[in-house]
Amino acid sequence: MTAATTTLAPSNLSSRTGFRDTVRHTGALIRRNLLSTKATPEELLDVTFFPIIMTVMFTYVFGGGLKASTGGNYIEYLIPGIFAQMLSFGAIGVGIKLNSDFDKGLMDRFRSLPIARVSVLTAHLVSSVLRLLLASAITFTVATCLGFRVHTNVLEFFGGIGVLLALGFGMSWLSLYVGTIVRSPQAVQGVLQIALFPLMFCSSIFTSVSTMPGWLQAFAKVNPLTTAANSARALMVGGQFPIGHDAWITLAWAAGMAIVFAPLALRAYNRHI
């Protein structure tokens, strides 16, 4: 093997990689990400134990005081909001994982391999969606044990999950962008939590927007987590929670974030490699 071959530029490698090879490389990297998660299961804490803690705390600690503002069974109001919160906050993990790869020098190894550069990002995105699906199953199991029941049909329920996954996918591009421009995994987590925590609490996830001051209601009503939680309630519980335009607005938010942050993430990623 010549020196020229071993130092082949990533751009040349990328241009010589066909679609089938890109898919194969992506599959191998997805497997690598899943094995990494299996080796360090604490990486799943943010999408497993955190939603469970929030569900139990708000059901039994704050539920009595919040029930009057939401009407009916509070857990039926809360659980779709927890799904929205969990599938959005779960996107933070993909940025942390990508930044960790940079921090540990794994990107230097990827750079030396004849793989498509886009396969690294694609693998992180697919792995993130799989993490969120696992988190959805765990959250639904716990919610069922606490008394939550789905009052719509199976198609509508999974439609609600699909809407929330779409928002999580859009937020994953934001997370990937942050993961490429900050210096450490801890910084990624800090920056994204600062951005997402106000969105979480200034929304309809835990209580009705109508209980908030007028100036805050204006922000909460356009908050993507509000439309996501409302659409999830309509598709999972139905009844007093009409669907309206919330699902379409949530999908528009998801598409908008992907359109804005995907090019930014790809540009920042290409600068690194």
Rosetta silent file (secondary structure, phi, psi, omega in degrees, C-alpha in Angstrom):
SEQUENCE: MTAATTTLAPSNLSSRTGFRDTVRHTGALIRRNLLSTKATPEELLDVTFFPIIMTVMFTYVFGGGLKASTGGNYIEYLIPGIFAQMLSFGAIGVGIKLNSDFDKGLMDRFRSLPIARVSVLTAHLVSSVLRLLLASAITFTVATCLGFRVHTNVLEFFGGIGVLLALGFGMSWLSLYVGTIVRSPQAVQGVLQIALFPLMFCSSIFTSVSTMPGWLQAFAKVNPLTTAANSARALMVGGQFPIGHDAWITLAWAAGMAIVFAPLALRAYNRHI
SCORE:     score description
SCORE:     0.000 S_00000001
   1 L     0.000  129.227 -177.021    0.000    0.000    0.000 S_00000001
   2 L   -83.826  164.029  178.509    1.477    3.358   -1.024 S_00000001
   3 H   -64.004  -33.369 -179.541    1.632    6.495    1.060 S_00000001
   4 H   -64.415  -35.677 -179.675   -0.709    8.188   -1.376 S_00000001
   5 H   -69.419  -41.139 -176.951   -3.305    5.525   -0.754 S_00000001
   6 H   -72.695  -18.814 -179.679   -3.125    5.761    3.018 S_00000001
   7 L  -109.485   23.620 -178.999   -3.468    9.547    2.949 S_00000001
   8 L   -58.853  131.532 -175.878   -6.326    9.656    0.477 S_00000001
   9 L   -65.563  143.864  179.362   -8.439   12.743    1.135 S_00000001
  10 H   -57.639  -34.677 -179.056  -11.893   12.170    2.643 S_00000001
  11 H   -63.927  -37.497  177.882  -13.516   14.105   -0.208 S_00000001
  12 H   -68.408  -40.478  177.655  -12.044   11.655   -2.737 S_00000001
  13 H   -61.084  -43.989 -178.342  -13.185    8.710   -0.678 S_00000001
  14 H   -62.117  -40.344 -176.777  -16.662   10.163   -0.426 S_00000001
  15 H   -71.220  -23.520 -178.416  -16.892   10.740   -4.173 S_00000001
  16 H   -91.937   -1.585 -177.056  -15.856    7.123   -4.887 S_00000001
  17 L   -93.726  121.686  179.235  -18.403    5.606   -2.513 S_00000001
  18 L   -81.583  176.199 -176.943  -21.584    4.342   -4.143 S_00000001
  19 H   -63.702  -44.257 -178.511  -25.065    4.178   -2.647 S_00000001
  20 H   -62.520  -41.067  178.377  -24.855    0.482   -1.748 S_00000001
  21 H   -67.001  -37.796  178.528  -21.529    0.970   -0.011 S_00000001
  22 H   -61.939  -43.542  177.468  -22.875    4.000    1.837 S_00000001
  23 H   -62.544  -41.766  179.564  -25.819    1.942    3.110 S_00000001
  24 H   -64.632  -42.348  178.258  -23.440   -0.856    4.140 S_00000001
  25 H   -64.272  -40.975  179.585  -21.153    1.584    5.955 S_00000001
  26 H   -62.652  -42.949  178.275  -24.126    3.176    7.693 S_00000001
  27 H   -60.853  -40.898  178.886  -25.361   -0.222    8.860 S_00000001
  28 H   -64.938  -38.963 -179.620  -21.951   -1.083   10.277 S_00000001
  29 H   -73.051  -33.571  174.421  -21.789    2.229   12.142 S_00000001
  30 H   -61.988  -44.992  178.010  -25.338    1.794   13.489 S_00000001
  31 H   -60.303  -41.161  178.443  -24.276   -1.580   14.861 S_00000001
  32 H   -62.294  -42.633  179.109  -21.219    0.058   16.380 S_00000001
  33 H   -64.811  -40.760 -179.695  -23.384    2.735   18.057 S_00000001
  34 H   -68.265  -38.590  176.683  -25.809    0.142   19.428 S_00000001
  35 H   -65.495  -35.908  176.745  -22.972   -1.993   20.784 S_00000001
  36 H   -63.837  -40.747  178.085  -21.539    1.114   22.427 S_00000001
  37 H   -67.267  -37.837  177.798  -24.888    1.748   24.106 S_00000001
  38 H   -63.507  -37.716 -179.409  -25.080   -1.886   25.208 S_00000001
  39 H   -72.134  -28.700  179.587  -21.620   -1.586   26.759 S_00000001
  40 L  -128.929   74.508 -175.029  -22.588    1.632   28.587 S_00000001
  41 H   -62.920  -15.925  177.299  -26.351    1.362   29.294 S_00000001
  42 H   -63.332  -14.789  176.014  -26.216    4.490   31.473 S_00000001
  43 H   -64.341  -19.385 -178.645  -26.354    6.404   28.185 S_00000001
  44 H   -90.165    1.062 -176.677  -30.074    5.546   28.136 S_00000001
  45 H   -59.886  -36.770 -175.829  -30.825    7.208   31.463 S_00000001
  46 H   -67.781  -25.562 -178.716  -31.996   10.419   29.798 S_00000001
  47 H  -111.340    8.227  177.260  -34.691    8.609   27.793 S_00000001
  48 L  -122.185  -70.733 -175.134  -35.648    5.952   30.357 S_00000001
  49 H   -72.863  -34.301 -179.234  -35.424    6.949   34.011 S_00000001
  50 H   -62.174  -49.147  175.741  -35.856   10.697   33.507 S_00000001
  51 H   -60.935  -35.876  178.783  -39.340   10.364   31.883 S_00000001
  52 H   -64.653  -44.610  178.850  -40.314    7.823   34.560 S_00000001
  53 H   -61.563  -44.718 -179.754  -39.239   10.180   37.343 S_00000001
  54 H   -63.159  -40.513 -179.818  -41.099   13.096   35.747 S_00000001
  55 H   -63.085  -50.053 -178.597  -44.227   10.966   35.292 S_00000001
  56 H   -63.987  -43.270 -176.782  -44.304    9.735   38.885 S_00000001
  57 H   -64.631  -47.862 -177.324  -43.432   13.140   40.340 S_00000001
  58 H   -73.889  -27.472  178.223  -46.032   15.111   38.410 S_00000001
  59 H   -71.290  -46.912 -170.680  -48.718   12.447   38.855 S_00000001
  60 H  -102.039  -19.462 -179.853  -48.409   12.049   42.626 S_00000001
  61 H   -98.717  -48.348 -176.259  -46.743   15.283   43.782 S_00000001
  62 H  -104.903  -11.711 -173.992  -48.192   17.996   41.547 S_00000001
  63 H   -58.409  -38.709 -179.422  -51.122   16.161   39.960 S_00000001
  64 H   -62.378  -40.019 -179.762  -53.617   17.117   42.648 S_00000001
  65 H   -77.886  -27.952 -176.841  -52.955   20.820   42.216 S_00000001
  66 H   -90.450  -15.372 -175.081  -52.778   20.715   38.419 S_00000001
  67 H   -59.619  -38.761 -176.710  -55.835   18.510   37.865 S_00000001
  68 H   -62.981  -34.214 -176.514  -58.272   21.425   38.151 S_00000001
  69 H   -79.602  -20.693 -176.949  -56.579   23.347   35.330 S_00000001
  70 H  -103.748  -23.780  179.007  -56.519   20.398   32.923 S_00000001
  71 L    76.219  149.879  176.731  -59.855   18.739   33.706 S_00000001
  72 L    67.909 -149.690 -179.084  -60.662   15.059   33.833 S_00000001
  73 L   -81.864  116.911 -174.147  -58.036   12.443   34.620 S_00000001
  74 H   -63.277  -34.630 -177.237  -54.680   14.234   34.998 S_00000001
  75 H   -66.357  -29.520  175.918  -52.613   11.225   33.965 S_00000001
  76 H   -70.879  -27.834  174.476  -54.406   11.162   30.614 S_00000001
  77 H   -76.478  -41.151 -171.279  -53.391   14.797   30.173 S_00000001
  78 H   -73.556  -45.915 -169.130  -49.825   14.252   31.412 S_00000001
  79 H   -60.296  -45.341  175.586  -48.630   11.106   29.627 S_00000001
  80 H   -59.328  -34.701  175.900  -48.885   12.407   26.027 S_00000001
  81 H   -66.458  -37.704  177.068  -46.971   15.475   27.211 S_00000001
  82 H   -63.873  -39.586  175.151  -44.321   13.223   28.761 S_00000001
  83 H   -58.308  -45.468  179.951  -44.015   11.468   25.402 S_00000001
  84 H   -63.057  -43.234  179.553  -43.446   14.851   23.741 S_00000001
  85 H   -64.866  -44.197 -176.101  -40.890   15.858   26.363 S_00000001
  86 H   -67.905  -44.042 -177.873  -39.047   12.534   26.224 S_00000001
  87 H   -72.216  -20.641  175.509  -38.872   12.286   22.427 S_00000001
  88 H   -84.369  -49.225 -179.675  -37.610   15.875   22.221 S_00000001
  89 H   -68.059  -25.742  177.612  -35.067   15.726   25.038 S_00000001
  90 L   -62.899  -22.231  178.975  -33.890   12.344   23.785 S_00000001
  91 L   -67.206  -19.587  178.976  -32.454   14.150   20.764 S_00000001
  92 H   -59.465  -34.753 -175.350  -29.788   15.659   23.023 S_00000001
  93 H   -60.767  -33.736 -176.667  -28.047   12.287   23.123 S_00000001
  94 H   -68.274  -36.217  176.781  -27.180   12.242   19.417 S_00000001
  95 H   -68.988  -38.018  178.382  -25.210   15.485   19.692 S_00000001
  96 H   -64.835  -42.959 -179.677  -23.392   14.231   22.787 S_00000001
  97 H   -63.759  -43.093  179.882  -22.465   10.972   21.039 S_00000001
  98 H   -63.823  -45.811  179.671  -21.142   12.771   17.961 S_00000001
  99 H   -63.694  -35.473  177.449  -19.108   15.207   20.034 S_00000001
 100 H   -63.519  -36.344  176.423  -17.767   12.300   22.090 S_00000001
 101 H   -62.608  -41.304  175.274  -16.518   10.685   18.877 S_00000001
 102 H   -64.253  -44.984 -174.624  -14.590   13.868   18.105 S_00000001
 103 H   -64.519  -34.818 -178.340  -13.352   14.135   21.675 S_00000001
 104 L   -87.873   -2.251  179.746  -12.058   10.539   21.753 S_00000001
 105 L    83.545    8.742 -179.176  -10.323   10.801   18.388 S_00000001
 106 H   -66.109  -30.136  179.507  -12.655    8.305   16.668 S_00000001
 107 H   -65.289  -30.098  175.790  -13.214   10.734   13.817 S_00000001
 108 H   -64.138  -37.121  177.287   -9.501   10.554   13.024 S_00000001
 109 H   -70.106  -42.879  178.135   -9.913    6.810   12.563 S_00000001
 110 H   -61.218  -37.127 -178.441  -13.040    7.248   10.438 S_00000001
 111 H   -62.012  -31.653 -177.481  -11.175    9.798    8.315 S_00000001
 112 H   -84.543   -7.328 -178.178   -8.536    7.208    7.441 S_00000001
 113 L   -96.166  149.067  179.326  -11.124    4.615    6.375 S_00000001
 114 L   -79.908   65.826  179.735  -12.653    4.367    2.867 S_00000001
 115 L  -122.747  156.139  176.315  -16.184    5.172    4.051 S_00000001
 116 L   -69.854  132.741 -177.688  -18.714    7.794    3.019 S_00000001
 117 H   -62.346  -35.065 -177.038  -18.571   10.742    5.386 S_00000001
 118 H   -67.120  -21.543 -178.036  -22.358   11.059    5.456 S_00000001
 119 H   -64.633  -28.934  179.606  -22.676    7.522    6.833 S_00000001
 120 H   -65.828  -48.450  179.274  -21.347    8.678   10.217 S_00000001
 121 H   -66.542  -42.501 -179.498  -24.096   11.277   10.647 S_00000001
 122 H   -60.877  -41.788  179.381  -26.764    8.981    9.216 S_00000001
 123 H   -63.073  -40.443  178.052  -25.790    6.218   11.629 S_00000001
 124 H   -64.752  -39.943  179.926  -26.056    8.591   14.583 S_00000001
 125 H   -65.219  -46.863 -179.675  -29.505    9.744   13.431 S_00000001
 126 H   -64.312  -41.357  178.103  -30.854    6.210   12.954 S_00000001
 127 H   -61.906  -37.358  178.124  -29.385    5.121   16.294 S_00000001
 128 H   -63.730  -43.428  178.966  -31.079    8.106   17.921 S_00000001
 129 H   -62.991  -39.927  178.325  -34.474    7.113   16.480 S_00000001
 130 H   -64.469  -38.910  176.093  -33.992    3.547   17.759 S_00000001
 131 H   -61.482  -41.237 -178.462  -33.168    4.913   21.234 S_00000001
 132 H   -68.868  -34.937  176.767  -36.332    7.000   21.145 S_00000001
 133 H   -65.566  -41.600  176.171  -38.441    4.001   20.119 S_00000001
 134 H   -61.914  -43.727  179.302  -37.061    2.029   23.059 S_00000001
 135 H   -62.684  -37.345  178.272  -37.785    4.966   25.354 S_00000001
 136 H   -61.999  -43.211  179.962  -41.364    5.145   23.993 S_00000001
 137 H   -64.054  -42.377 -179.943  -41.950    1.481   24.825 S_00000001
 138 H   -66.234  -45.427 -179.590  -40.590    1.890   28.365 S_00000001
 139 H   -62.230  -41.640 -179.673  -42.573    5.085   28.985 S_00000001
 140 H   -65.668  -39.162  179.337  -45.800    3.513   27.708 S_00000001
 141 H   -62.510  -46.728  179.792  -45.315    0.446   29.925 S_00000001
 142 H   -64.749  -42.674 -179.882  -44.809    2.577   33.042 S_00000001
 143 H   -61.657  -39.825  178.286  -47.725    4.856   32.120 S_00000001
 144 H   -63.160  -39.895  177.779  -50.014    1.838   31.707 S_00000001
 145 H   -64.373  -29.417 -179.527  -49.008    0.594   35.166 S_00000001
 146 L   -85.938   -4.721  175.745  -49.907    4.019   36.582 S_00000001
 147 L   114.384    2.268  179.545  -53.376    3.932   35.024 S_00000001
 148 L   -73.741  137.893  178.121  -52.986    5.551   31.605 S_00000001
 149 L  -133.286  141.446  176.786  -55.230    4.130   28.903 S_00000001
 150 L   -85.061  128.634 -177.901  -55.372    4.792   25.166 S_00000001
 151 L  -109.463    5.582  175.863  -58.897    5.765   24.059 S_00000001
 152 L  -110.107 -177.582 -179.964  -58.225    5.974   20.338 S_00000001
 153 L   -84.811  172.582 -175.804  -57.452    3.236   17.833 S_00000001
 154 H   -61.167  -40.940 -178.402  -54.050    1.709   17.151 S_00000001
 155 H   -62.165  -43.541  179.482  -53.529    3.705   13.962 S_00000001
 156 H   -67.288  -39.086  179.197  -54.141    7.017   15.714 S_00000001
 157 H   -60.571  -49.907 -179.721  -51.902    6.065   18.633 S_00000001
 158 H   -71.045  -23.877  171.587  -48.961    5.217   16.397 S_00000001
 159 H   -64.197  -39.911  175.678  -49.740    8.307   14.352 S_00000001
 160 H   -62.663  -43.354  176.901  -49.190   10.327   17.529 S_00000001
 161 H   -61.837  -40.159 -179.901  -45.874    8.547   18.133 S_00000001
 162 H   -62.838  -41.529  177.571  -44.928    9.239   14.512 S_00000001
 163 H   -61.642  -43.380 -179.568  -45.606   12.971   14.875 S_00000001
 164 H   -68.471  -37.525  176.633  -43.474   13.105   18.008 S_00000001
 165 H   -64.570  -35.868  177.322  -40.683   11.101   16.370 S_00000001
 166 H   -62.414  -42.553  177.225  -40.718   13.569   13.479 S_00000001
 167 H   -65.192  -41.115  176.725  -40.193   16.428   15.934 S_00000001
 168 H   -61.885  -36.318  177.479  -37.429   14.444   17.644 S_00000001
 169 H   -64.814  -43.138  177.104  -35.798   13.898   14.244 S_00000001
 170 H   -62.620  -42.303  178.529  -35.859   17.634   13.547 S_00000001
 171 H   -68.611  -25.883  177.606  -34.386   18.370   16.962 S_00000001
 172 H   -63.291  -34.646  177.071  -31.718   15.727   16.336 S_00000001
 173 H   -67.328  -38.421  173.540  -30.330   17.913   13.538 S_00000001
 174 H   -61.065  -43.898 -179.984  -30.123   20.814   15.988 S_00000001
 175 H   -63.396  -41.620  178.024  -28.354   18.495   18.427 S_00000001
 176 H   -63.387  -39.556  179.023  -25.916   17.325   15.740 S_00000001
 177 H   -62.556  -47.756  178.207  -25.136   20.919   14.823 S_00000001
 178 H   -62.232  -37.770 -179.384  -24.397   21.834   18.431 S_00000001
 179 H   -63.828  -22.431 -179.884  -22.369   18.634   18.763 S_00000001
 180 H   -93.627  -13.608 -174.039  -20.053   19.754   15.962 S_00000001
 181 H  -111.411  -13.293  178.283  -19.424   23.322   17.123 S_00000001
 182 L   -99.802  170.741 -166.715  -18.852   23.042   20.896 S_00000001
 183 L   -94.611  -16.109 -176.048  -15.745   21.653   22.558 S_00000001
 184 L  -149.826  156.414  176.470  -16.941   18.869   24.854 S_00000001
 185 H   -58.699  -35.072  178.812  -19.854   16.465   25.387 S_00000001
 186 H   -64.314  -37.351  178.492  -20.638   18.250   28.671 S_00000001
 187 H   -67.236  -38.112  176.538  -20.936   21.534   26.790 S_00000001
 188 H   -58.369  -48.804 -179.743  -23.341   19.942   24.292 S_00000001
 189 H   -61.484  -43.804 -178.887  -25.574   18.782   27.121 S_00000001
 190 H   -63.856  -46.374 -178.310  -25.421   22.161   28.860 S_00000001
 191 H   -63.004  -46.271 -176.447  -26.194   24.218   25.747 S_00000001
 192 H   -71.330  -34.644  176.952  -29.111   22.038   24.646 S_00000001
 193 H   -68.139  -37.886  176.410  -30.629   21.788   28.114 S_00000001
 194 H   -61.246  -37.246 -179.470  -30.507   25.573   28.470 S_00000001
 195 H   -75.030  -36.897 -171.522  -32.358   25.821   25.154 S_00000001
 196 H   -90.993  -28.472 -177.722  -34.908   23.065   25.809 S_00000001
 197 H   -62.111  -43.767  175.506  -35.814   23.481   29.485 S_00000001
 198 H   -60.903  -36.663  177.696  -37.651   26.815   28.934 S_00000001
 199 H   -64.379  -37.231 -177.557  -39.503   25.187   26.024 S_00000001
 200 H   -67.463  -48.547 -174.417  -40.488   22.258   28.249 S_00000001
 201 H   -83.316  -21.764  175.899  -41.885   24.241   31.174 S_00000001
 202 L   -97.191   52.766 -178.651  -43.389   27.063   29.065 S_00000001
 203 L  -146.565 -175.696  179.304  -45.632   24.629   27.206 S_00000001
 204 L   -94.368   17.949 -178.710  -48.762   22.543   27.695 S_00000001
 205 L   -61.826  -46.851 -173.050  -46.802   19.430   28.668 S_00000001
 206 L  -105.293  -24.278 -178.455  -47.655   19.647   32.388 S_00000001
 207 L  -153.504  165.633 -178.409  -50.508   22.138   32.587 S_00000001
 208 L   -68.648  140.379  178.294  -52.900   24.113   30.430 S_00000001
 209 H   -61.706  -26.636 -176.940  -51.503   27.163   28.675 S_00000001
 210 H   -65.283  -17.557  179.276  -54.577   29.091   29.848 S_00000001
 211 H   -82.600   -7.193 -175.804  -53.210   29.168   33.417 S_00000001
 212 L   -89.617  159.610  174.582  -50.164   31.199   32.359 S_00000001
 213 L   -59.231  153.639 -175.719  -49.857   35.004   32.214 S_00000001
 214 H   -54.742  -44.118 -178.392  -51.014   36.533   28.957 S_00000001
 215 H   -65.515  -31.180  179.188  -47.530   37.462   27.733 S_00000001
 216 H   -78.963  -31.147  177.552  -46.312   33.913   28.385 S_00000001
 217 H   -59.772  -37.609 -179.106  -49.333   32.369   26.684 S_00000001
 218 H   -60.236  -38.357  177.499  -48.314   34.059   23.443 S_00000001
 219 H   -75.379  -43.382 -175.117  -44.984   32.229   23.561 S_00000001
 220 H   -63.502  -34.264 -177.155  -46.395   28.939   24.853 S_00000001
 221 H   -68.443  -29.011  179.217  -48.992   28.676   22.088 S_00000001
 222 H   -97.729   -0.876  178.325  -46.351   28.756   19.332 S_00000001
 223 L   -64.421  127.561 -179.444  -43.940   26.540   21.277 S_00000001
 224 H   -61.532  -26.831  177.576  -43.369   23.316   19.262 S_00000001
 225 H   -72.190  -27.561  174.581  -43.592   21.257   22.458 S_00000001
 226 H   -67.629  -49.721 -179.683  -47.091   22.662   23.055 S_00000001
 227 H   -65.596  -33.963  178.245  -48.328   21.657   19.601 S_00000001
 228 H   -66.816  -46.248  179.394  -46.566   18.295   19.953 S_00000001
 229 H   -64.000  -42.556 -179.755  -48.168   17.579   23.338 S_00000001
 230 H   -64.064  -42.345  179.920  -51.608   18.715   22.128 S_00000001
 231 H   -67.584  -36.228  177.882  -51.445   16.576   18.985 S_00000001
 232 H   -64.762  -40.530  178.357  -50.303   13.563   21.044 S_00000001
 233 H   -62.850  -42.880 -178.422  -53.265   14.003   23.408 S_00000001
 234 H   -64.804  -37.842 -175.642  -55.690   14.191   20.512 S_00000001
 235 H   -86.383  -19.826 -179.436  -54.265   11.080   18.834 S_00000001
 236 H  -102.144  -34.994 -175.781  -53.785    9.022   22.006 S_00000001
 237 L  -109.889  -43.463 -179.163  -56.695   10.092   24.220 S_00000001
 238 L    69.464 -146.675  177.574  -59.123   11.947   21.950 S_00000001
 239 L    59.799 -113.383 -175.532  -62.402   13.049   23.500 S_00000001
 240 L   -74.763   -2.023 -179.112  -61.914   16.481   25.083 S_00000001
 241 L  -111.761   88.672 -179.427  -58.624   16.945   23.188 S_00000001
 242 L   -70.226  151.380 -175.600  -59.463   17.835   19.568 S_00000001
 243 L   -74.179  -42.791 -179.865  -56.727   17.417   16.967 S_00000001
 244 L    54.848 -139.135 -179.676  -57.148   20.785   15.202 S_00000001
 245 L  -105.069    8.664 -173.023  -54.023   21.872   13.318 S_00000001
 246 H   -61.692  -40.443 -178.593  -51.535   20.915   16.021 S_00000001
 247 H   -63.724  -42.466 -179.734  -50.200   17.813   14.257 S_00000001
 248 H   -68.119  -37.375  177.970  -49.550   19.741   11.036 S_00000001
 249 H   -65.473  -40.696  178.254  -47.911   22.595   12.930 S_00000001
 250 H   -63.029  -43.121  177.527  -45.667   20.102   14.749 S_00000001
 251 H   -64.237  -35.277  176.777  -44.671   18.484   11.459 S_00000001
 252 H   -65.487  -42.031  174.801  -43.953   21.951   10.048 S_00000001
 253 H   -58.509  -45.255 -178.713  -41.687   22.658   13.036 S_00000001
 254 H   -61.703  -46.161  179.702  -39.910   19.331   12.461 S_00000001
 255 H   -65.304  -40.814  179.433  -39.404   20.015    8.767 S_00000001
 256 H   -61.791  -43.260  179.314  -38.272   23.586    9.442 S_00000001
 257 H   -65.918  -38.970  178.156  -35.639   22.494   11.965 S_00000001
 258 H   -65.455  -41.717 -178.820  -34.353   19.806    9.596 S_00000001
 259 H   -65.235  -38.195 -177.799  -34.194   22.265    6.689 S_00000001
 260 H   -78.659  -47.970 -169.017  -32.332   24.865    8.754 S_00000001
 261 H   -91.749  -20.238  177.439  -29.996   22.736   10.857 S_00000001
 262 H   -62.086  -50.610  177.775  -29.197   19.834    8.509 S_00000001
 263 H   -62.222  -37.552  179.220  -27.097   22.026    6.138 S_00000001
 264 H   -65.403  -41.837  179.672  -25.486   23.782    9.111 S_00000001
 265 H   -65.975  -42.752  179.795  -24.639   20.454   10.758 S_00000001
 266 H   -64.840  -39.980  179.119  -23.235   19.003    7.532 S_00000001
 267 H   -65.854  -44.677  179.461  -21.117   22.105    6.906 S_00000001
 268 H   -66.664  -37.133  178.112  -19.752   22.124   10.448 S_00000001
 269 H   -63.895  -43.312 -179.192  -19.126   18.360   10.271 S_00000001
 270 H   -63.789  -29.406  177.498  -17.227   18.689    6.990 S_00000001
 271 H   -66.960  -32.659 -178.757  -14.953   21.281    8.581 S_00000001
 272 H   -72.627  -31.622 -173.727  -13.949   18.743   11.229 S_00000001
 273 L  -114.653    0.000    0.000  -13.050   16.019    8.766 S_00000001
